[in-house]
Short mmCIF file of C-alpha atoms in Angstrom, two decimals:
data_model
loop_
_atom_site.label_atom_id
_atom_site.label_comp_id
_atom_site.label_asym_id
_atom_site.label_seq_id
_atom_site.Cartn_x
_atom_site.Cartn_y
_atom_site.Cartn_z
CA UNK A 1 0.00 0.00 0.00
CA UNK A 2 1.57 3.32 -0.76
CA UNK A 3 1.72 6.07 1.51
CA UNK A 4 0.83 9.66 1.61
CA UNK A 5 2.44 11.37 -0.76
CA UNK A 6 3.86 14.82 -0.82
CA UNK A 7 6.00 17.53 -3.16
CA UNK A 8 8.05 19.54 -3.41
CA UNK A 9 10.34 18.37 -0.48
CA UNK A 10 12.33 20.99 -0.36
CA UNK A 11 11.83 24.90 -0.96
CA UNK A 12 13.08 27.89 -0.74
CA UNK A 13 11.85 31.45 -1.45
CA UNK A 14 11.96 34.74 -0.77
CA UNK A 15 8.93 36.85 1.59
CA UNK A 16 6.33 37.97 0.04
CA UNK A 17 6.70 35.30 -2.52
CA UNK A 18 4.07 32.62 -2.88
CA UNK A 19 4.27 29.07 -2.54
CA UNK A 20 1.67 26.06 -3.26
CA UNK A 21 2.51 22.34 -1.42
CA UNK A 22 0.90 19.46 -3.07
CA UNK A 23 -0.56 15.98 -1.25
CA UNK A 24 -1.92 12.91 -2.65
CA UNK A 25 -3.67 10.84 0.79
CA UNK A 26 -3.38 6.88 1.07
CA UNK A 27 -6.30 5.32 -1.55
CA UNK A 28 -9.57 5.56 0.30
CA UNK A 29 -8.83 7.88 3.02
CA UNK A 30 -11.51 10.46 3.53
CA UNK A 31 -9.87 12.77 6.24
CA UNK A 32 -6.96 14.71 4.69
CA UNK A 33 -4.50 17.01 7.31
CA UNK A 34 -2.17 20.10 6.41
CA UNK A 35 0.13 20.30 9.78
CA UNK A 36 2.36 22.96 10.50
CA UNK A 37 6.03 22.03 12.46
CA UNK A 38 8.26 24.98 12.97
CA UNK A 39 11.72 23.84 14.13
CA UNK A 40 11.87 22.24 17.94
CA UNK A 41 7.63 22.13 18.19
CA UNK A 42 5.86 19.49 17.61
CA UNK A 43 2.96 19.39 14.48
CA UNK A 44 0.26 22.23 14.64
CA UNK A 45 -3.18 21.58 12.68
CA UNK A 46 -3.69 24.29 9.82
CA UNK A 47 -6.74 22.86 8.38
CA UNK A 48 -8.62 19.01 8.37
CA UNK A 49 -10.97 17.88 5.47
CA UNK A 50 -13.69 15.15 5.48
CA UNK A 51 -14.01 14.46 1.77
CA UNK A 52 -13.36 17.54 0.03
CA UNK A 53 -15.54 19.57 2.93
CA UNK A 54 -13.69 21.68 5.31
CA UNK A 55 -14.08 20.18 9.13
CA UNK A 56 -11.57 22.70 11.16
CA UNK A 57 -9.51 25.30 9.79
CA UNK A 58 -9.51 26.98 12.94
CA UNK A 59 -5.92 27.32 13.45
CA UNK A 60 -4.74 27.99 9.76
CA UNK A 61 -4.14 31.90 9.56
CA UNK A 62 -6.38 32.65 6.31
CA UNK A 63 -5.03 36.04 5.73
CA UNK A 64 -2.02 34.65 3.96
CA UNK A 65 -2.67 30.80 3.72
CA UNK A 66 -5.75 28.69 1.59
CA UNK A 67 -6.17 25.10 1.33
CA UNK A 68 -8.45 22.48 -0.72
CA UNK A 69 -9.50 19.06 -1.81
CA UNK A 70 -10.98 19.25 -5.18
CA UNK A 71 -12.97 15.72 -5.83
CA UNK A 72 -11.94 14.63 -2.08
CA UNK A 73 -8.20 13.13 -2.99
CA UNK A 74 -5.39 15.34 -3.47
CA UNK A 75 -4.98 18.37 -1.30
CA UNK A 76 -3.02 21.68 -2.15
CA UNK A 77 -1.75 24.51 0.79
CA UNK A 78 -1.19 27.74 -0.39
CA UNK A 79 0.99 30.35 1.10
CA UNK A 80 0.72 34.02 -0.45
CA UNK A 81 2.85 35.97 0.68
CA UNK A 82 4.99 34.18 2.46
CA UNK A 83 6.57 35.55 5.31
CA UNK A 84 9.94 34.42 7.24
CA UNK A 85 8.37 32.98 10.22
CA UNK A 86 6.39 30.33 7.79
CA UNK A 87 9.47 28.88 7.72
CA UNK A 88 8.59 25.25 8.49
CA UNK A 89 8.17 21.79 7.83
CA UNK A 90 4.58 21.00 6.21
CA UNK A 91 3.23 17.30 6.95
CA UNK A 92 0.04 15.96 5.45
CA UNK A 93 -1.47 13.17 6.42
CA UNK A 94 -4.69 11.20 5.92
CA UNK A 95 -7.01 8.35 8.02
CA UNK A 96 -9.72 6.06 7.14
CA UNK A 97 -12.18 8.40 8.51
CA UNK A 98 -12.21 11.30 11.19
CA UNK A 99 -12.63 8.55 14.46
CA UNK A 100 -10.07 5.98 12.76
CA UNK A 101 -7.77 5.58 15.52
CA UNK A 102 -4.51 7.08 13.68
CA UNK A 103 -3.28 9.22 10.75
CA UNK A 104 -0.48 8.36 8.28
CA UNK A 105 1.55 10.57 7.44
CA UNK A 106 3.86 12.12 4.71
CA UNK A 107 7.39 13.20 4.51
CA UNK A 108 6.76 16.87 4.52
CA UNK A 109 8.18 19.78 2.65
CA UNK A 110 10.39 21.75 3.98
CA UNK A 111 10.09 25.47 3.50
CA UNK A 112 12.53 28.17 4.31
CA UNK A 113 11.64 31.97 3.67
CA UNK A 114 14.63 34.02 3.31
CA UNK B 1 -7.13 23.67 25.58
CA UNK B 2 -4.97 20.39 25.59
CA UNK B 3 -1.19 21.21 26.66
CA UNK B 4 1.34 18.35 26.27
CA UNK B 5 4.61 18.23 27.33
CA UNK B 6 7.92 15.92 26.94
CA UNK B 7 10.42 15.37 29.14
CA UNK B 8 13.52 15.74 28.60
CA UNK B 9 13.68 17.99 25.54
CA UNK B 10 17.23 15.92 24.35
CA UNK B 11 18.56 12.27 25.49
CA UNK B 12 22.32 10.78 24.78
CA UNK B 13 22.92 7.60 25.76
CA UNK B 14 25.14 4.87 25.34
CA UNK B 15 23.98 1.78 23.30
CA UNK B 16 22.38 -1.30 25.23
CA UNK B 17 20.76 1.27 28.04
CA UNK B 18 17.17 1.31 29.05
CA UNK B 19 16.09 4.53 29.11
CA UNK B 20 12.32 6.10 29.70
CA UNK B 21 10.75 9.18 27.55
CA UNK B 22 7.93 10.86 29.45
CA UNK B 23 4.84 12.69 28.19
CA UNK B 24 2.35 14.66 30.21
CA UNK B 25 -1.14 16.05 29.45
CA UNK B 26 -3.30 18.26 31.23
CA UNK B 27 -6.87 17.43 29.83
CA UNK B 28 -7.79 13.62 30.92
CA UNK B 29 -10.84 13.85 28.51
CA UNK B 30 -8.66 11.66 26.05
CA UNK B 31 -9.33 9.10 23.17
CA UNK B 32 -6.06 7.48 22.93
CA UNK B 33 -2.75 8.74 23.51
CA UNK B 34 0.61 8.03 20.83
CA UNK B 35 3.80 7.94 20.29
CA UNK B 36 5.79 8.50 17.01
CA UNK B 37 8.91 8.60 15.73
CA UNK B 38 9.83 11.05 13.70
CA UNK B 39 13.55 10.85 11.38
CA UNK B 40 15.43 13.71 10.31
CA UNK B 41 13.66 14.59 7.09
CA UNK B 42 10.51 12.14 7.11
CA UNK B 43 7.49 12.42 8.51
CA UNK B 44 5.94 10.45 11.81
CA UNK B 45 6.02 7.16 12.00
CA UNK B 46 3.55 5.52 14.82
CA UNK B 47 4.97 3.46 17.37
CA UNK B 48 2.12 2.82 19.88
CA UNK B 49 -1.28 3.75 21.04
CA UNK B 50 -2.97 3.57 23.77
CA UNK B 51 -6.84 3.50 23.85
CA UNK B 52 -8.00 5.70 27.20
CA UNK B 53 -9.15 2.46 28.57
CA UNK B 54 -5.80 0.78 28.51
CA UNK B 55 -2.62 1.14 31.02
CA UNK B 56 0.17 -0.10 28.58
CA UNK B 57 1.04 -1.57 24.84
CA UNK B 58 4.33 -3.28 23.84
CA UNK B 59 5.86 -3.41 20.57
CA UNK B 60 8.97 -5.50 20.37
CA UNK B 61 11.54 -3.02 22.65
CA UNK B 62 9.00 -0.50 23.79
CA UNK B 63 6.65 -0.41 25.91
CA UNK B 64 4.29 2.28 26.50
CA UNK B 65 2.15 3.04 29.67
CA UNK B 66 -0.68 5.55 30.10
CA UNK B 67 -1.90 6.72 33.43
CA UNK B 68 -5.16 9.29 32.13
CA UNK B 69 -5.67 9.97 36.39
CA UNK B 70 -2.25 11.76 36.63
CA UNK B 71 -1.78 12.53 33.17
CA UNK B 72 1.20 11.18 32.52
CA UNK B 73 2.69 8.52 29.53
CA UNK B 74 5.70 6.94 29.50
CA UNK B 75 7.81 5.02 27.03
CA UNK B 76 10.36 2.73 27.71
CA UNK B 77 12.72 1.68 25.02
CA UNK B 78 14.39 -1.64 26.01
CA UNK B 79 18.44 -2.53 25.16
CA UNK B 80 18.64 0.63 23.20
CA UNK B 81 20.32 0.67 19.79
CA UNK B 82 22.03 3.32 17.52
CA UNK B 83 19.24 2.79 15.44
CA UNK B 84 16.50 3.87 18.14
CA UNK B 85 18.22 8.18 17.23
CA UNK B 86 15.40 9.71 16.56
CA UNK B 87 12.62 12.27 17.63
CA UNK B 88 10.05 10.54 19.94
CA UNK B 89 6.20 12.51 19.79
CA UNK B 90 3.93 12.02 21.86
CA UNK B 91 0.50 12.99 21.01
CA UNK B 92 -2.77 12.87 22.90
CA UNK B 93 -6.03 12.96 21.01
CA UNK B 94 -9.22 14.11 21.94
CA UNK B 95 -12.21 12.27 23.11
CA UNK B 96 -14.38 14.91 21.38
CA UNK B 97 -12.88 15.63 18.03
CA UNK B 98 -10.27 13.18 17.34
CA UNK B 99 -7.67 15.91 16.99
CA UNK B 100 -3.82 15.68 18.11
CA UNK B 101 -2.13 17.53 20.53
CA UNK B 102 1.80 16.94 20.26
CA UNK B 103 4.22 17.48 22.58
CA UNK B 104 7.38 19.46 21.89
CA UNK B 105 9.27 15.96 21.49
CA UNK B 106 12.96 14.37 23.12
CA UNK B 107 15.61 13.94 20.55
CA UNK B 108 17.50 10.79 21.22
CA UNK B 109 20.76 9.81 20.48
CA UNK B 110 21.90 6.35 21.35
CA UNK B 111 25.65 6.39 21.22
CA UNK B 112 27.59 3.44 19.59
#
């Protein structure tokens, strides 16, 4: 079974630049996460779908940041305009459903904001 | 609001030690508390879990114990090999939403 997949790994821009992460869940999962891990913290939620519905984006700061799940698969975050304290790792990651007991996740891409 | 926190931030050992990680949480009102393992450029990796209604799970070396009264998890890594180095998470979820709550994490270097 393949995992969740993510790209790019790696990136690097400037601030005020924008940036778009991809993710492609495990076949059949119907939750989809966008976590947030800045360097020494542990993962943040930004935003959790159910399908290609929106369940809690509570945390994600919309001002600068969007996210969505066109036809409930793949997932893209968006970051516009970037600015240096986005600097972070971004892990996706997917379950069964929202109540499965645990989430899969991908390798993350790294972004740094120079 | 869930707050978890690991101690120690950073463990060195040498190999073949036994060493414990701990993980605290301040809201009991938990579904199941984890642990991952997270490599230096990967993402998490589960170890354990422990439904709210358990006290411990084993996996091979570890073993993982969950106390929801005090609010404290442990994880003991048995005989511990170069191979354990890694960033152990802890995360608790919640009994309401399902959503994780990790803890800052304890880097761990097992020394050859």
């Amino acid at each position: 079974e393949a995992g969740v997949a993510q790209s790019p790994r790696y990136k690097i821009i400037e601030k005020r630049q924008s940036v778009a992460f991809w993710c492609n869940p495990i076949s059949g999962h119907a939750t989809l996460y966008w976590y947030q891990q800045i360097l020494g913290q542990g993962p943040k939620l930004l935003i959790q779908f159910q399908n290609n519905g929106v369940v809690d984006d509570s945390q994600l700061p919309k001002d600068r940041f969007s996210a969505e799940r066109l036809k409930g698969v793949d997932s893209t975050l968006k970051i516009q305009p970037a600015k240096l304290e986005d600097s972070a790792v971004y892990l996706c990651a997917s379950s069964l459903v929202v109540r499965a007991k645990t989430q899969y996740f991908g390798p993350g891409t790294r972004l740094t904001v120079l | 609001k869930q707050e978890v926190t690991q101690i120690p931030a950073a463990l060195s050992v040498p190999e073949g030690e036994n060493l414990v990680l701990n993980c605290s949480f301040t809201d009991s009102a938990i579904y199941n508390l984890q642990w991952f393992r997270q490599d230096p450029g990967k993402g998490l990796t589960s170890l354990l879990l422990i439904q709210s209604s358990q006290r411990e799970q084993t996996s091979g070396r570890l073993n993982a114990s969950l106390d929801k009264s005090s609010g404290r998890s442990t994880l003991y890594i048995a005989a511990s090999q170069p191979g354990d180095s890694a960033t152990y998470l802890c995360a608790s979820v919640d009994g309401s939403n399902y959503k994780l709550t990790f803890g800052k994490g304890t880097l761990l270097t097992v020394n050859p």
